[in-house]
Amino acid sequence: LTPAMLTPKEEQEFRTAFSGIYPLALIRLRNACPNITRNEELLCMLIFLSQSTEEIARILGIAITSVFRIRYRLRPKLNLPEKATLDVEIKKIMNG
């Protein structure tokens, strides 16, 4: 895996393209989790697109452990039950 990191311009282009293709996904996510951070939101967008933890780490230019940390912080923000799968629940929320 080659290291990569979204520049602010690339992130904005990604967000614009994502919102164009999935216009309600981020609105639904923000309604479910009003205090979501930009990084958490970006992680959810990548999960929604079925990216693996390793792919997310590479895209964001962060360690895999950092991805796990963000995923861990998201669970209580989304009020997920202990046995719920984060990826499945994020896709449910963002799909409506």
Coordinates of C-alpha atoms in Angstrom, one line a residue, residues 31-94:
N31 CA -29.5 14.2 11.6
A32 CA -28.6 10.9 13.3
C33 CA -25.4 12.4 14.7
P34 CA -25.5 16.2 14.9
N35 CA -22.1 16.4 16.7
I36 CA -20.2 14.4 14.1
T37 CA -16.7 15.7 13.3
R38 CA -15.4 16.2 9.7
N39 CA -13.1 13.3 10.1
E40 CA -15.9 11.0 11.4
E41 CA -18.1 12.2 8.6
L42 CA -15.4 11.4 6.1
L43 CA -14.9 8.0 7.6
C44 CA -18.6 7.3 7.3
M45 CA -18.6 8.4 3.7
L46 CA -15.8 5.9 3.0
I47 CA -17.6 3.1 4.9
F48 CA -20.7 3.9 2.9
L49 CA -18.6 3.3 -0.2
S50 CA -17.5 -0.1 1.2
Q51 CA -13.9 0.8 1.7
S52 CA -11.9 -1.4 4.1
T53 CA -10.1 -0.2 7.2
E54 CA -6.8 -0.4 5.4
E55 CA -8.1 1.5 2.4
I56 CA -9.6 4.2 4.7
A57 CA -6.3 4.6 6.5
R58 CA -4.4 4.9 3.2
I59 CA -6.9 7.4 1.8
L60 CA -6.9 9.6 4.9
G61 CA -3.1 9.2 5.4
I62 CA -3.5 7.9 9.0
A63 CA -2.6 4.7 10.8
I64 CA -5.0 1.8 10.9
T65 CA -5.1 2.2 14.7
S66 CA -6.4 5.8 14.2
V67 CA -9.2 4.5 11.9
F68 CA -10.2 2.0 14.7
R69 CA -10.1 4.9 17.2
I70 CA -12.5 7.0 15.1
R71 CA -14.7 4.0 14.6
Y72 CA -14.8 3.4 18.3
R73 CA -15.7 7.1 19.0
L74 CA -18.5 6.9 16.5
R75 CA -20.4 4.0 18.1
P76 CA -21.8 6.0 21.2
K77 CA -22.4 9.1 19.0
L78 CA -24.7 7.0 16.8
N79 CA -26.2 5.2 19.9
L80 CA -25.4 1.8 18.5
P81 CA -26.1 -1.3 20.5
E82 CA -23.0 -3.3 21.5
K83 CA -23.6 -6.1 19.0
A84 CA -24.4 -3.8 16.1
T85 CA -22.0 -3.7 13.2
L86 CA -20.8 -0.2 12.6
D87 CA -20.5 -0.5 8.8
V88 CA -24.0 -2.0 8.5
E89 CA -25.6 0.7 10.7
I90 CA -23.8 3.6 8.9
K91 CA -25.1 2.3 5.6
K92 CA -28.6 2.0 7.0
I93 CA -28.5 5.5 8.3
M94 CA -27.1 7.0 5.2

